[in-house]
PDB file of N, CA and C in Angstrom:
ATOM      1  N   MET A  41       3.273  -0.256  20.108  1.00  0.00           N
ATOM      2  CA  MET A  41       3.279   1.168  19.615  1.00  0.00           C
ATOM      3  C   MET A  41       3.060   1.897  20.742  1.00  0.00           C
ATOM      4  N   GLN A  42       2.907   1.444  21.913  1.00  0.00           N
ATOM      5  CA  GLN A  42       2.617   2.276  23.266  1.00  0.00           C
ATOM      6  C   GLN A  42       3.615   3.311  23.577  1.00  0.00           C
ATOM      7  N   ASP A  43       4.932   2.887  23.351  1.00  0.00           N
ATOM      8  CA  ASP A  43       5.930   3.712  23.704  1.00  0.00           C
ATOM      9  C   ASP A  43       6.352   4.640  22.456  1.00  0.00           C
ATOM     10  N   LEU A  44       5.731   4.369  21.385  1.00  0.00           N
ATOM     11  CA  LEU A  44       5.936   5.117  20.032  1.00  0.00           C
ATOM     12  C   LEU A  44       5.198   6.333  20.155  1.00  0.00           C
ATOM     13  N   ILE A  45       5.772   7.611  19.585  1.00  0.00           N
ATOM     14  CA  ILE A  45       5.030   8.770  19.425  1.00  0.00           C
ATOM     15  C   ILE A  45       4.835   9.216  17.965  1.00  0.00           C
ATOM     16  N   PRO A  46       3.732   9.537  17.527  1.00  0.00           N
ATOM     17  CA  PRO A  46       3.540   9.998  16.235  1.00  0.00           C
ATOM     18  C   PRO A  46       4.209  11.224  15.539  1.00  0.00           C
ATOM     19  N   LEU A  47       4.915  11.214  14.604  1.00  0.00           N
ATOM     20  CA  LEU A  47       5.738  12.277  14.058  1.00  0.00           C
ATOM     21  C   LEU A  47       4.956  12.730  12.737  1.00  0.00           C
ATOM     22  N   TYR A  48       4.476  13.957  12.593  1.00  0.00           N
ATOM     23  CA  TYR A  48       3.959  14.496  11.654  1.00  0.00           C
ATOM     24  C   TYR A  48       4.597  15.456  10.784  1.00  0.00           C
ATOM     25  N   THR A  49       4.376  15.643   9.605  1.00  0.00           N
ATOM     26  CA  THR A  49       5.072  16.446   8.736  1.00  0.00           C
ATOM     27  C   THR A  49       4.474  18.070   8.981  1.00  0.00           C
ATOM     28  N   ALA A  50       5.028  19.011   8.300  1.00  0.00           N
ATOM     29  CA  ALA A  50       4.711  20.370   8.556  1.00  0.00           C
ATOM     30  C   ALA A  50       3.390  20.562   7.917  1.00  0.00           C
ATOM     31  N   GLU A  51       2.875  19.657   6.857  1.00  0.00           N
ATOM     32  CA  GLU A  51       1.506  19.870   6.216  1.00  0.00           C
ATOM     33  C   GLU A  51       0.440  19.179   7.131  1.00  0.00           C
ATOM     34  N   GLY A  52       0.883  18.382   8.008  1.00  0.00           N
ATOM     35  CA  GLY A  52       0.218  17.545   8.881  1.00  0.00           C
ATOM     36  C   GLY A  52      -0.242  16.115   8.481  1.00  0.00           C
ATOM     37  N   GLU A  53       0.628  15.514   7.712  1.00  0.00           N
ATOM     38  CA  GLU A  53       0.566  14.056   7.330  1.00  0.00           C
ATOM     39  C   GLU A  53       1.429  13.388   8.176  1.00  0.00           C
ATOM     40  N   LEU A  54       0.868  12.158   8.684  1.00  0.00           N
ATOM     41  CA  LEU A  54       1.657  11.240   9.437  1.00  0.00           C
ATOM     42  C   LEU A  54       3.016  10.719   8.729  1.00  0.00           C
ATOM     43  N   HIS A  55       3.951  11.019   9.445  1.00  0.00           N
ATOM     44  CA  HIS A  55       5.311  10.611   8.673  1.00  0.00           C
ATOM     45  C   HIS A  55       5.990   9.301   9.092  1.00  0.00           C
ATOM     46  N   ASP A  56       5.913   9.106  10.639  1.00  0.00           N
ATOM     47  CA  ASP A  56       6.621   8.122  11.148  1.00  0.00           C
ATOM     48  C   ASP A  56       6.041   7.969  12.542  1.00  0.00           C
ATOM     49  N   TRP A  57       6.388   6.866  13.373  1.00  0.00           N
ATOM     50  CA  TRP A  57       6.249   6.795  14.780  1.00  0.00           C
ATOM     51  C   TRP A  57       7.740   6.645  15.346  1.00  0.00           C
ATOM     52  N   ILE A  58       8.012   7.606  16.266  1.00  0.00           N
ATOM     53  CA  ILE A  58       9.481   7.615  16.748  1.00  0.00           C
ATOM     54  C   ILE A  58       9.556   7.372  18.179  1.00  0.00           C
ATOM     55  N   SER A  59      10.678   6.973  18.738  1.00  0.00           N
ATOM     56  CA  SER A  59      10.924   6.706  20.174  1.00  0.00           C
ATOM     57  C   SER A  59      11.013   8.018  20.899  1.00  0.00           C
ATOM     58  N   GLU A  60      11.018   8.087  22.416  1.00  0.00           N
ATOM     59  CA  GLU A  60      11.227   8.960  23.081  1.00  0.00           C
ATOM     60  C   GLU A  60      12.516   9.629  22.863  1.00  0.00           C
ATOM     61  N   GLN A  61      13.552   8.621  22.719  1.00  0.00           N
ATOM     62  CA  GLN A  61      14.993   9.022  22.611  1.00  0.00           C
ATOM     63  C   GLN A  61      15.153   9.900  21.305  1.00  0.00           C
ATOM     64  N   ARG A  62      14.398   9.298  20.168  1.00  0.00           N
ATOM     65  CA  ARG A  62      14.613  10.104  18.800  1.00  0.00           C
ATOM     66  C   ARG A  62      14.026  11.545  19.055  1.00  0.00           C
ATOM     67  N   MET A  63      12.911  11.319  19.653  1.00  0.00           N
ATOM     68  CA  MET A  63      12.141  12.645  19.880  1.00  0.00           C
ATOM     69  C   MET A  63      12.953  13.770  20.578  1.00  0.00           C
ATOM     70  N   ALA A  64      13.782  13.197  21.571  1.00  0.00           N
ATOM     71  CA  ALA A  64      14.666  14.245  22.462  1.00  0.00           C
ATOM     72  C   ALA A  64      15.748  14.747  21.538  1.00  0.00           C
ATOM     73  N   ARG A  65      16.363  13.857  20.520  1.00  0.00           N
ATOM     74  CA  ARG A  65      17.386  14.193  19.722  1.00  0.00           C
ATOM     75  C   ARG A  65      16.800  15.313  18.764  1.00  0.00           C
ATOM     76  N   LEU A  66      15.745  15.139  18.147  1.00  0.00           N
ATOM     77  CA  LEU A  66      15.132  16.036  17.073  1.00  0.00           C
ATOM     78  C   LEU A  66      14.756  17.260  17.752  1.00  0.00           C
ATOM     79  N   ASP A  67      14.374  17.353  18.943  1.00  0.00           N
ATOM     80  CA  ASP A  67      14.019  18.527  19.841  1.00  0.00           C
ATOM     81  C   ASP A  67      15.112  19.248  20.169  1.00  0.00           C
ATOM     82  N   LYS A  68      16.301  18.533  20.476  1.00  0.00           N
ATOM     83  CA  LYS A  68      17.493  19.248  20.836  1.00  0.00           C
ATOM     84  C   LYS A  68      18.075  20.131  19.686  1.00  0.00           C
ATOM     85  N   VAL A  69      17.962  19.645  18.605  1.00  0.00           N
ATOM     86  CA  VAL A  69      18.447  20.266  17.424  1.00  0.00           C
ATOM     87  C   VAL A  69      17.314  21.198  16.822  1.00  0.00           C
ATOM     88  N   GLY A  70      16.277  21.268  17.316  1.00  0.00           N
ATOM     89  CA  GLY A  70      15.171  22.284  16.853  1.00  0.00           C
ATOM     90  C   GLY A  70      14.530  21.952  15.534  1.00  0.00           C
ATOM     91  N   LEU A  71      14.507  20.593  15.320  1.00  0.00           N
ATOM     92  CA  LEU A  71      13.660  20.244  14.050  1.00  0.00           C
ATOM     93  C   LEU A  71      12.116  19.936  14.199  1.00  0.00           C
ATOM     94  N   ILE A  72      11.886  19.869  15.679  1.00  0.00           N
ATOM     95  CA  ILE A  72      10.290  19.448  15.878  1.00  0.00           C
ATOM     96  C   ILE A  72       9.540  20.330  16.783  1.00  0.00           C
ATOM     97  N   ARG A  73       8.310  20.364  16.924  1.00  0.00           N
ATOM     98  CA  ARG A  73       7.508  21.136  17.953  1.00  0.00           C
ATOM     99  C   ARG A  73       6.901  19.881  18.493  1.00  0.00           C
ATOM    100  N   ILE A  74       6.918  19.777  19.875  1.00  0.00           N
ATOM    101  CA  ILE A  74       6.185  18.904  20.568  1.00  0.00           C
ATOM    102  C   ILE A  74       4.780  19.296  21.281  1.00  0.00           C
ATOM    103  N   VAL A  75       3.896  18.591  20.893  1.00  0.00           N
ATOM    104  CA  VAL A  75       2.339  18.955  21.252  1.00  0.00           C
ATOM    105  C   VAL A  75       2.148  18.002  22.621  1.00  0.00           C
ATOM    106  N   LYS A  76       1.692  18.611  23.635  1.00  0.00           N
ATOM    107  CA  LYS A  76       1.349  17.862  24.777  1.00  0.00           C
ATOM    108  C   LYS A  76      -0.209  18.089  25.119  1.00  0.00           C
ATOM    109  N   HIS A  77      -0.655  17.266  25.873  1.00  0.00           N
ATOM    110  CA  HIS A  77      -2.008  17.231  26.424  1.00  0.00           C
ATOM    111  C   HIS A  77      -2.013  18.067  27.568  1.00  0.00           C
ATOM    112  N   LYS A  78      -3.338  18.344  28.058  1.00  0.00           N
ATOM    113  CA  LYS A  78      -3.352  19.347  29.227  1.00  0.00           C
ATOM    114  C   LYS A  78      -2.701  18.938  30.504  1.00  0.00           C
ATOM    115  N   LYS A  79      -2.500  17.478  30.728  1.00  0.00           N
ATOM    116  CA  LYS A  79      -1.932  16.921  31.829  1.00  0.00           C
ATOM    117  C   LYS A  79      -0.424  16.800  31.634  1.00  0.00           C
ATOM    118  N   GLY A  80       0.238  17.136  30.431  1.00  0.00           N
ATOM    119  CA  GLY A  80       1.612  17.129  30.200  1.00  0.00           C
ATOM    120  C   GLY A  80       2.136  15.908  29.394  1.00  0.00           C
ATOM    121  N   ARG A  81       1.089  14.893  29.121  1.00  0.00           N
ATOM    122  CA  ARG A  81       1.523  13.834  28.353  1.00  0.00           C
ATOM    123  C   ARG A  81       1.812  14.253  26.957  1.00  0.00           C
ATOM    124  N   ILE A  82       2.820  13.676  26.287  1.00  0.00           N
ATOM    125  CA  ILE A  82       3.054  14.130  24.966  1.00  0.00           C
ATOM    126  C   ILE A  82       2.238  13.388  23.801  1.00  0.00           C
ATOM    127  N   SER A  83       1.474  14.158  23.071  1.00  0.00           N
ATOM    128  CA  SER A  83       0.426  13.767  22.209  1.00  0.00           C
ATOM    129  C   SER A  83       1.239  13.392  20.771  1.00  0.00           C
ATOM    130  N   ARG A  84       1.966  14.377  20.077  1.00  0.00           N
ATOM    131  CA  ARG A  84       2.561  14.100  18.920  1.00  0.00           C
ATOM    132  C   ARG A  84       3.787  15.103  18.650  1.00  0.00           C
ATOM    133  N   CYS A  85       4.452  14.740  17.679  1.00  0.00           N
ATOM    134  CA  CYS A  85       5.617  15.701  17.252  1.00  0.00           C
ATOM    135  C   CYS A  85       5.395  16.205  15.858  1.00  0.00           C
ATOM    136  N   ILE A  86       5.549  17.394  15.618  1.00  0.00           N
ATOM    137  CA  ILE A  86       5.293  18.042  14.336  1.00  0.00           C
ATOM    138  C   ILE A  86       6.692  18.512  13.635  1.00  0.00           C
ATOM    139  N   LEU A  87       7.127  17.956  12.537  1.00  0.00           N
ATOM    140  CA  LEU A  87       8.339  18.559  12.105  1.00  0.00           C
ATOM    141  C   LEU A  87       8.148  20.111  11.636  1.00  0.00           C
ATOM    142  N   LEU A  88       9.242  20.697  11.935  1.00  0.00           N
ATOM    143  CA  LEU A  88       9.096  22.404  11.452  1.00  0.00           C
ATOM    144  C   LEU A  88       9.540  22.363  10.209  1.00  0.00           C
ATOM    145  N   ARG A  89       9.125  23.471   9.383  1.00  0.00           N
ATOM    146  CA  ARG A  89       9.539  23.709   8.019  1.00  0.00           C
ATOM    147  C   ARG A  89      10.777  24.370   8.084  1.00  0.00           C
ATOM    148  N   ARG A  90      11.716  24.028   7.166  1.00  0.00           N
ATOM    149  CA  ARG A  90      13.103  24.512   7.184  1.00  0.00           C
ATOM    150  C   ARG A  90      13.039  25.514   5.849  1.00  0.00           C
ATOM    151  N   PRO A  91      14.028  26.479   5.900  1.00  0.00           N
ATOM    152  CA  PRO A  91      14.006  27.274   4.879  1.00  0.00           C
ATOM    153  C   PRO A  91      14.255  26.742   3.395  1.00  0.00           C
ATOM    154  N   ASP A  92      14.753  25.601   3.344  1.00  0.00           N
ATOM    155  CA  ASP A  92      15.101  25.082   2.091  1.00  0.00           C
ATOM    156  C   ASP A  92      13.979  23.966   1.534  1.00  0.00           C
ATOM    157  N   ASP A  93      13.125  23.660   2.527  1.00  0.00           N
ATOM    158  CA  ASP A  93      11.988  22.912   2.035  1.00  0.00           C
ATOM    159  C   ASP A  93      10.848  23.307   0.876  1.00  0.00           C
ATOM    160  N   PRO A  94      10.558  22.698   0.158  1.00  0.00           N
ATOM    161  CA  PRO A  94       9.590  23.082  -0.724  1.00  0.00           C
ATOM    162  C   PRO A  94       8.204  23.572  -0.278  1.00  0.00           C
ATOM    163  N   GLN A  95       7.676  24.541  -0.910  1.00  0.00           N
ATOM    164  CA  GLN A  95       6.331  25.014  -0.305  1.00  0.00           C
ATOM    165  C   GLN A  95       5.173  23.747  -0.666  1.00  0.00           C
ATOM    166  N   PRO A  96       4.220  23.621   0.200  1.00  0.00           N
ATOM    167  CA  PRO A  96       3.193  22.561   0.076  1.00  0.00           C
ATOM    168  C   PRO A  96       2.594  23.050  -1.286  1.00  0.00           C
ATOM    169  N   ILE A  97       1.917  21.934  -1.752  1.00  0.00           N
ATOM    170  CA  ILE A  97       1.050  21.889  -3.023  1.00  0.00           C
ATOM    171  C   ILE A  97      -0.170  22.462  -2.578  1.00  0.00           C
ATOM    172  N   LYS A  98      -0.826  23.440  -3.197  1.00  0.00           N
ATOM    173  CA  LYS A  98      -2.071  24.006  -3.110  1.00  0.00           C
ATOM    174  C   LYS A  98      -3.209  22.970  -3.514  1.00  0.00           C
ATOM    175  N   LEU A  99      -4.263  23.206  -2.802  1.00  0.00           N
ATOM    176  CA  LEU A  99      -5.478  22.177  -2.778  1.00  0.00           C
ATOM    177  C   LEU A  99      -6.035  22.451  -4.263  1.00  0.00           C
ATOM    178  N   SER A 100      -5.927  23.556  -4.839  1.00  0.00           N
ATOM    179  CA  SER A 100      -6.367  24.017  -6.207  1.00  0.00           C
ATOM    180  C   SER A 100      -5.677  23.267  -7.222  1.00  0.00           C
ATOM    181  N   ALA A 101      -4.291  23.007  -6.970  1.00  0.00           N
ATOM    182  CA  ALA A 101      -3.596  22.085  -8.022  1.00  0.00           C
ATOM    183  C   ALA A 101      -4.167  20.812  -8.182  1.00  0.00           C
ATOM    184  N   TYR A 102      -4.733  20.270  -7.025  1.00  0.00           N
ATOM    185  CA  TYR A 102      -5.334  18.969  -7.215  1.00  0.00           C
ATOM    186  C   TYR A 102      -6.680  18.995  -7.939  1.00  0.00           C
ATOM    187  N   LEU A 103      -7.482  19.985  -7.512  1.00  0.00           N
ATOM    188  CA  LEU A 103      -8.882  20.032  -7.787  1.00  0.00           C
ATOM    189  C   LEU A 103      -8.961  20.781  -9.231  1.00  0.00           C
ATOM    190  N   GLY A 104      -8.070  21.446  -9.452  1.00  0.00           N
ATOM    191  CA  GLY A 104      -8.354  22.197 -10.879  1.00  0.00           C
ATOM    192  C   GLY A 104      -9.106  23.152 -10.939  1.00  0.00           C
ATOM    193  N   THR A 105      -9.711  23.723 -12.102  1.00  0.00           N
ATOM    194  CA  THR A 105     -10.632  24.826 -12.283  1.00  0.00           C
ATOM    195  C   THR A 105     -12.050  24.466 -12.120  1.00  0.00           C
ATOM    196  N   ARG A 106     -12.754  25.090 -11.260  1.00  0.00           N
ATOM    197  CA  ARG A 106     -14.189  24.524 -11.209  1.00  0.00           C
ATOM    198  C   ARG A 106     -15.119  25.346 -12.358  1.00  0.00           C
ATOM    199  N   TYR A 107     -15.634  24.302 -12.982  1.00  0.00           N
ATOM    200  CA  TYR A 107     -16.363  24.791 -14.259  1.00  0.00           C
ATOM    201  C   TYR A 107     -17.885  24.784 -13.923  1.00  0.00           C
ATOM    202  N   SER A 108     -18.355  24.336 -12.821  1.00  0.00           N
ATOM    203  CA  SER A 108     -19.622  24.305 -12.336  1.00  0.00           C
ATOM    204  C   SER A 108     -19.898  24.964 -11.055  1.00  0.00           C
ATOM    205  N   TYR A 109     -21.037  25.553 -10.889  1.00  0.00           N
ATOM    206  CA  TYR A 109     -21.105  26.348  -9.731  1.00  0.00           C
ATOM    207  C   TYR A 109     -22.757  26.457  -9.430  1.00  0.00           C
ATOM    208  N   LEU A 110     -23.174  26.628  -8.239  1.00  0.00           N
ATOM    209  CA  LEU A 110     -24.638  26.640  -8.003  1.00  0.00           C
ATOM    210  C   LEU A 110     -25.045  28.090  -8.284  1.00  0.00           C
ATOM    211  N   GLU A 111     -25.956  28.220  -9.112  1.00  0.00           N
ATOM    212  CA  GLU A 111     -26.627  29.541  -9.542  1.00  0.00           C
ATOM    213  C   GLU A 111     -27.954  29.675  -8.947  1.00  0.00           C
ATOM    214  N   ARG A 112     -28.321  30.868  -8.414  1.00  0.00           N
ATOM    215  CA  ARG A 112     -29.632  30.985  -7.796  1.00  0.00           C
ATOM    216  C   ARG A 112     -30.582  31.729  -8.888  1.00  0.00           C
ATOM    217  N   LEU A 113     -31.644  31.109  -9.098  1.00  0.00           N
ATOM    218  CA  LEU A 113     -32.581  31.363 -10.036  1.00  0.00           C
ATOM    219  C   LEU A 113     -33.557  32.462  -9.356  1.00  0.00           C
ATOM    220  N   GLU A 114     -34.256  33.292 -10.411  1.00  0.00           N
ATOM    221  CA  GLU A 114     -35.206  34.359  -9.703  1.00  0.00           C
ATOM    222  C   GLU A 114     -36.255  33.834  -8.759  1.00  0.00           C
ATOM    223  N   SER A 115     -36.860  32.423  -9.075  1.00  0.00           N
ATOM    224  CA  SER A 115     -37.631  31.822  -8.117  1.00  0.00           C
ATOM    225  C   SER A 115     -37.088  31.461  -6.866  1.00  0.00           C
ATOM    226  N   GLY A 116     -35.842  31.505  -6.604  1.00  0.00           N
ATOM    227  CA  GLY A 116     -35.255  31.247  -5.295  1.00  0.00           C
ATOM    228  C   GLY A 116     -34.587  29.857  -5.484  1.00  0.00           C
ATOM    229  N   ARG A 117     -34.944  28.943  -6.435  1.00  0.00           N
ATOM    230  CA  ARG A 117     -34.085  27.809  -6.539  1.00  0.00           C
ATOM    231  C   ARG A 117     -32.646  27.896  -6.745  1.00  0.00           C
ATOM    232  N   LYS A 118     -31.791  26.750  -6.373  1.00  0.00           N
ATOM    233  CA  LYS A 118     -30.420  26.750  -6.870  1.00  0.00           C
ATOM    234  C   LYS A 118     -30.165  25.667  -7.865  1.00  0.00           C
ATOM    235  N   VAL A 119     -29.622  25.915  -8.968  1.00  0.00           N
ATOM    236  CA  VAL A 119     -29.419  24.823  -9.904  1.00  0.00           C
ATOM    237  C   VAL A 119     -27.849  24.918 -10.087  1.00  0.00           C
ATOM    238  N   TRP A 120     -27.480  23.674 -10.642  1.00  0.00           N
ATOM    239  CA  TRP A 120     -26.057  23.806 -11.093  1.00  0.00           C
ATOM    240  C   TRP A 120     -25.842  24.137 -12.381  1.00  0.00           C
ATOM    241  N   ALA A 121     -24.946  25.281 -12.697  1.00  0.00           N
ATOM    242  CA  ALA A 121     -24.610  25.835 -14.002  1.00  0.00           C
ATOM    243  C   ALA A 121     -23.305  25.584 -14.316  1.00  0.00           C
ATOM    244  N   LEU A 122     -22.884  25.734 -15.672  1.00  0.00           N
ATOM    245  CA  LEU A 122     -21.638  25.509 -16.022  1.00  0.00           C
ATOM    246  C   LEU A 122     -20.977  27.064 -16.463  1.00  0.00           C
ATOM    247  N   ARG A 123     -19.691  27.152 -16.158  1.00  0.00           N
ATOM    248  CA  ARG A 123     -19.130  28.336 -16.604  1.00  0.00           C
ATOM    249  C   ARG A 123     -18.752  28.377 -18.067  1.00  0.00           C
ATOM    250  N   LYS A 124     -19.122  29.479 -18.492  1.00  0.00           N
ATOM    251  CA  LYS A 124     -18.886  29.696 -20.095  1.00  0.00           C
ATOM    252  C   LYS A 124     -17.389  30.035 -20.384  1.00  0.00           C
ATOM    253  N   LEU A 125     -16.950  29.279 -21.118  1.00  0.00           N
ATOM    254  CA  LEU A 125     -15.509  29.513 -21.591  1.00  0.00           C
ATOM    255  C   LEU A 125     -15.524  30.494 -22.871  1.00  0.00           C
ATOM    256  N   GLY A 126     -14.727  31.389 -22.801  1.00  0.00           N
ATOM    257  CA  GLY A 126     -14.664  32.498 -23.628  1.00  0.00           C
ATOM    258  C   GLY A 126     -14.116  31.909 -25.121  1.00  0.00           C
ATOM    259  N   GLU A 127     -14.419  32.496 -26.150  1.00  0.00           N
ATOM    260  CA  GLU A 127     -14.129  32.016 -27.438  1.00  0.00           C
ATOM    261  C   GLU A 127     -12.562  31.933 -27.772  1.00  0.00           C
ATOM    262  N   ASP A 128     -11.901  32.996 -26.907  1.00  0.00           N
ATOM    263  CA  ASP A 128     -10.613  33.057 -26.953  1.00  0.00           C
ATOM    264  C   ASP A 128      -9.856  32.510 -25.980  1.00  0.00           C
ATOM    265  N   ALA A 129     -10.622  31.821 -25.025  1.00  0.00           N
ATOM    266  CA  ALA A 129     -10.082  31.118 -23.770  1.00  0.00           C
ATOM    267  C   ALA A 129      -9.183  29.929 -24.238  1.00  0.00           C
ATOM    268  N   ALA A 130      -8.088  29.820 -23.870  1.00  0.00           N
ATOM    269  CA  ALA A 130      -7.155  28.661 -24.341  1.00  0.00           C
ATOM    270  C   ALA A 130      -7.044  27.705 -23.235  1.00  0.00           C
ATOM    271  N   PRO A 131      -7.008  26.392 -23.550  1.00  0.00           N
ATOM    272  CA  PRO A 131      -7.101  25.536 -22.549  1.00  0.00           C
ATOM    273  C   PRO A 131      -5.959  25.551 -21.485  1.00  0.00           C
ATOM    274  N   PRO A 132      -5.972  25.237 -20.269  1.00  0.00           N
ATOM    275  CA  PRO A 132      -4.673  25.429 -19.519  1.00  0.00           C
ATOM    276  C   PRO A 132      -3.455  24.552 -19.987  1.00  0.00           C
ATOM    277  N   ALA A 133      -2.221  25.058 -19.820  1.00  0.00           N
ATOM    278  CA  ALA A 133      -1.017  24.693 -20.180  1.00  0.00           C
ATOM    279  C   ALA A 133      -0.769  23.249 -19.676  1.00  0.00           C
ATOM    280  N   ILE A 134      -1.134  22.798 -18.576  1.00  0.00           N
ATOM    281  CA  ILE A 134      -1.102  21.484 -17.935  1.00  0.00           C
ATOM    282  C   ILE A 134      -1.743  20.531 -18.766  1.00  0.00           C
ATOM    283  N   PHE A 135      -2.818  20.871 -19.175  1.00  0.00           N
ATOM    284  CA  PHE A 135      -3.798  20.073 -20.065  1.00  0.00           C
ATOM    285  C   PHE A 135      -3.210  19.739 -21.430  1.00  0.00           C
ATOM    286  N   LEU A 136      -2.690  20.802 -21.967  1.00  0.00           N
ATOM    287  CA  LEU A 136      -1.988  20.733 -23.304  1.00  0.00           C
ATOM    288  C   LEU A 136      -0.630  19.724 -23.208  1.00  0.00           C
ATOM    289  N   GLN A 137      -0.001  20.043 -22.320  1.00  0.00           N
ATOM    290  CA  GLN A 137       1.255  19.021 -21.817  1.00  0.00           C
ATOM    291  C   GLN A 137       0.924  17.624 -21.697  1.00  0.00           C
ATOM    292  N   ILE A 138      -0.391  17.322 -21.128  1.00  0.00           N
ATOM    293  CA  ILE A 138      -0.666  16.105 -20.871  1.00  0.00           C
ATOM    294  C   ILE A 138      -1.070  15.443 -22.132  1.00  0.00           C
ATOM    295  N   VAL A 139      -1.756  16.057 -22.947  1.00  0.00           N
ATOM    296  CA  VAL A 139      -2.164  15.632 -24.142  1.00  0.00           C
ATOM    297  C   VAL A 139      -1.149  15.424 -25.105  1.00  0.00           C
ATOM    298  N   ILE A 140      -0.015  16.334 -25.255  1.00  0.00           N
ATOM    299  CA  ILE A 140       1.009  15.929 -26.051  1.00  0.00           C
ATOM    300  C   ILE A 140       1.869  14.695 -25.485  1.00  0.00           C
ATOM    301  N   GLU A 141       2.095  14.678 -24.283  1.00  0.00           N
ATOM    302  CA  GLU A 141       2.767  13.462 -23.916  1.00  0.00           C
ATOM    303  C   GLU A 141       2.217  12.214 -24.086  1.00  0.00           C
ATOM    304  N   ALA A 142       0.787  12.210 -23.886  1.00  0.00           N
ATOM    305  CA  ALA A 142      -0.021  11.052 -24.376  1.00  0.00           C
ATOM    306  C   ALA A 142      -0.113  10.584 -25.730  1.00  0.00           C
ATOM    307  N   SER A 143       0.089  11.647 -26.578  1.00  0.00           N
ATOM    308  CA  SER A 143       0.105  11.268 -28.076  1.00  0.00           C
ATOM    309  C   SER A 143       1.422  10.904 -28.447  1.00  0.00           C
ATOM    310  N   ASN A 144       2.492  11.339 -27.707  1.00  0.00           N
ATOM    311  CA  ASN A 144       4.005  10.853 -28.063  1.00  0.00           C
ATOM    312  C   ASN A 144       4.331   9.470 -27.679  1.00  0.00           C
ATOM    313  N   ASN A 145       3.397   9.112 -26.518  1.00  0.00           N
ATOM    314  CA  ASN A 145       3.607   7.702 -26.014  1.00  0.00           C
ATOM    315  C   ASN A 145       2.914   6.671 -26.797  1.00  0.00           C
ATOM    316  N   ALA A 146       1.938   7.093 -27.362  1.00  0.00           N
ATOM    317  CA  ALA A 146       0.905   6.241 -28.186  1.00  0.00           C
ATOM    318  C   ALA A 146       1.458   5.642 -29.345  1.00  0.00           C
TER     319      ALA A 146
END
C-alpha cells in the first residue's frame, strides 16, 4: 500500500485506495481534489460533489430528537431533565411508519 493513495468521498469517508495513474485520470477530468503536504507529497484525494449527487444525511437524522437536556437549578447544580411532550404532540411520522411496518411483518 506504499504506492497507493487514499481516496475519500465528499463527506470525508474513506472510499478506496488508488494508484497514481488513476489519480491522474480522475484529476484530468476534474472529479477529485488533491491534498498535498507542505513538502509537496500527495496526502490524499477527495472526490468532488457533482450536481446530481444526493445531499449528505444530516447527523440529526441519525440521532433523532433530543428528549433530555441539562437543566441548571437555582442552587447552581446541573441535572438531567426530560422535555415535556405536549398533549397534542403527535409522535414523529418515521416512528409511526416503523410501528406499522413491524406490525404488518409480525
